[in-house]
Amino acid sequence: LCFFDFHHDICFASGNFILPLLFNSFRSVTITYWEHAIRLLGKDVCIQLMKDLLDVLKKKDAKRSVEFLQEQFRMFLKMTANH
């Protein structure tokens, strides 16, 4: 649940009032995603991924932030295809 809250808070901090509502509408899917990621990667790796995301966002580099998220999605899709 803390993984969902972390990402929801990022959506809220964006200043876009629609984004947190949209994110919240996918709450159960997102929680399932993180549960699966934690089982496959371990909680320490997932926590590090959140820290890495926060570091990227703090730099306020939109292009790099998008690239980072795309890399994470590709990694997860590749990983889940094997399980």
PDB file of C-alpha atoms in Angstrom, residues 4-82:
ATOM      1  CA  PHE A   4       0.572   3.084  -4.169  1.00  0.00           C
ATOM      2  CA  ASP A   5       0.552   6.018  -1.746  1.00  0.00           C
ATOM      3  CA  PHE A   6       4.035   7.089  -2.855  1.00  0.00           C
ATOM      4  CA  HIS A   7       3.023   7.226  -6.518  1.00  0.00           C
ATOM      5  CA  HIS A   8      -0.347   8.813  -5.720  1.00  0.00           C
ATOM      6  CA  ASP A   9       1.460  11.547  -3.774  1.00  0.00           C
ATOM      7  CA  ILE A  10       3.697  12.190  -6.784  1.00  0.00           C
ATOM      8  CA  CYS A  11       0.587  12.554  -8.943  1.00  0.00           C
ATOM      9  CA  PHE A  12      -0.866  14.985  -6.407  1.00  0.00           C
ATOM     10  CA  ALA A  13       2.387  16.981  -6.199  1.00  0.00           C
ATOM     11  CA  SER A  14       2.313  17.431  -9.971  1.00  0.00           C
ATOM     12  CA  GLY A  15      -0.364  20.071  -9.508  1.00  0.00           C
ATOM     13  CA  ASN A  16      -2.583  18.344 -12.048  1.00  0.00           C
ATOM     14  CA  PHE A  17      -5.851  17.774 -10.189  1.00  0.00           C
ATOM     15  CA  ILE A  18      -7.049  15.118 -12.671  1.00  0.00           C
ATOM     16  CA  LEU A  19      -3.967  12.892 -12.434  1.00  0.00           C
ATOM     17  CA  PRO A  20      -4.475  11.766  -8.790  1.00  0.00           C
ATOM     18  CA  LEU A  21      -8.129  11.011  -9.522  1.00  0.00           C
ATOM     19  CA  LEU A  22      -7.175   8.967 -12.562  1.00  0.00           C
ATOM     20  CA  PHE A  23      -4.421   7.186 -10.657  1.00  0.00           C
ATOM     21  CA  ASN A  24      -6.827   6.417  -7.827  1.00  0.00           C
ATOM     22  CA  SER A  25      -9.281   4.868 -10.277  1.00  0.00           C
ATOM     23  CA  PHE A  26      -6.582   2.274 -11.050  1.00  0.00           C
ATOM     24  CA  ARG A  27      -5.831   1.631  -7.380  1.00  0.00           C
ATOM     25  CA  SER A  28      -6.471  -2.125  -7.365  1.00  0.00           C
ATOM     26  CA  VAL A  29      -4.498  -2.670 -10.584  1.00  0.00           C
ATOM     27  CA  THR A  30      -1.605  -0.594  -9.275  1.00  0.00           C
ATOM     28  CA  ILE A  31      -1.518  -2.422  -5.946  1.00  0.00           C
ATOM     29  CA  THR A  32      -1.561  -5.766  -7.784  1.00  0.00           C
ATOM     30  CA  TYR A  33       1.308  -4.523  -9.976  1.00  0.00           C
ATOM     31  CA  TRP A  34       3.428  -3.645  -6.941  1.00  0.00           C
ATOM     32  CA  GLU A  35       2.593  -6.868  -5.113  1.00  0.00           C
ATOM     33  CA  HIS A  36       3.796  -8.789  -8.144  1.00  0.00           C
ATOM     34  CA  ALA A  37       6.922  -6.630  -8.453  1.00  0.00           C
ATOM     35  CA  ILE A  38       7.759  -7.153  -4.776  1.00  0.00           C
ATOM     36  CA  ARG A  39       7.389 -10.920  -5.135  1.00  0.00           C
ATOM     37  CA  LEU A  40       9.666 -10.977  -8.193  1.00  0.00           C
ATOM     38  CA  LEU A  41      12.240  -8.340  -7.233  1.00  0.00           C
ATOM     39  CA  GLY A  42      12.032  -8.139  -3.459  1.00  0.00           C
ATOM     40  CA  LYS A  43      11.004  -5.161  -1.386  1.00  0.00           C
ATOM     41  CA  ASP A  44      14.505  -3.687  -1.167  1.00  0.00           C
ATOM     42  CA  VAL A  45      14.802  -3.449  -4.963  1.00  0.00           C
ATOM     43  CA  CYS A  46      11.329  -1.916  -5.214  1.00  0.00           C
ATOM     44  CA  ILE A  47      12.154   0.627  -2.521  1.00  0.00           C
ATOM     45  CA  GLN A  48      15.331   1.517  -4.408  1.00  0.00           C
ATOM     46  CA  LEU A  49      13.307   1.987  -7.601  1.00  0.00           C
ATOM     47  CA  MET A  50      11.070   4.467  -5.755  1.00  0.00           C
ATOM     48  CA  LYS A  51      14.122   6.310  -4.430  1.00  0.00           C
ATOM     49  CA  ASP A  52      15.570   6.420  -7.950  1.00  0.00           C
ATOM     50  CA  LEU A  53      12.285   7.793  -9.298  1.00  0.00           C
ATOM     51  CA  LEU A  54      12.229  10.472  -6.622  1.00  0.00           C
ATOM     52  CA  ASP A  55      15.824  11.438  -7.460  1.00  0.00           C
ATOM     53  CA  VAL A  56      14.929  11.771 -11.154  1.00  0.00           C
ATOM     54  CA  LEU A  57      11.855  13.867 -10.357  1.00  0.00           C
ATOM     55  CA  LYS A  58      13.799  16.172  -8.041  1.00  0.00           C
ATOM     56  CA  LYS A  59      16.005  17.128 -11.001  1.00  0.00           C
ATOM     57  CA  LYS A  60      12.894  18.450 -12.793  1.00  0.00           C
ATOM     58  CA  ASP A  61      14.031  16.963 -16.089  1.00  0.00           C
ATOM     59  CA  ALA A  62      10.786  15.921 -17.761  1.00  0.00           C
ATOM     60  CA  LYS A  63      12.484  14.052 -20.593  1.00  0.00           C
ATOM     61  CA  ARG A  64      14.633  11.998 -18.216  1.00  0.00           C
ATOM     62  CA  SER A  65      11.649  11.337 -15.941  1.00  0.00           C
ATOM     63  CA  VAL A  66       9.664   9.903 -18.854  1.00  0.00           C
ATOM     64  CA  GLU A  67      12.666   7.842 -19.971  1.00  0.00           C
ATOM     65  CA  PHE A  68      13.118   6.501 -16.442  1.00  0.00           C
ATOM     66  CA  LEU A  69       9.484   5.396 -16.186  1.00  0.00           C
ATOM     67  CA  GLN A  70       9.587   3.833 -19.642  1.00  0.00           C
ATOM     68  CA  GLU A  71      12.716   1.874 -18.648  1.00  0.00           C
ATOM     69  CA  GLN A  72      10.977   0.632 -15.509  1.00  0.00           C
ATOM     70  CA  PHE A  73       7.859  -0.439 -17.422  1.00  0.00           C
ATOM     71  CA  ARG A  74       9.959  -2.269 -20.029  1.00  0.00           C
ATOM     72  CA  MET A  75      11.916  -4.021 -17.276  1.00  0.00           C
ATOM     73  CA  PHE A  76       8.734  -5.093 -15.512  1.00  0.00           C
ATOM     74  CA  LEU A  77       7.054  -6.283 -18.714  1.00  0.00           C
ATOM     75  CA  LYS A  78      10.113  -8.310 -19.655  1.00  0.00           C
ATOM     76  CA  MET A  79      10.334  -9.739 -16.157  1.00  0.00           C
ATOM     77  CA  THR A  80       6.655 -10.701 -15.993  1.00  0.00           C
ATOM     78  CA  ALA A  81       6.746 -12.282 -19.442  1.00  0.00           C
ATOM     79  CA  ASN A  82       9.172 -14.822 -17.989  1.00  0.00           C
TER      80      ASN A  82
END
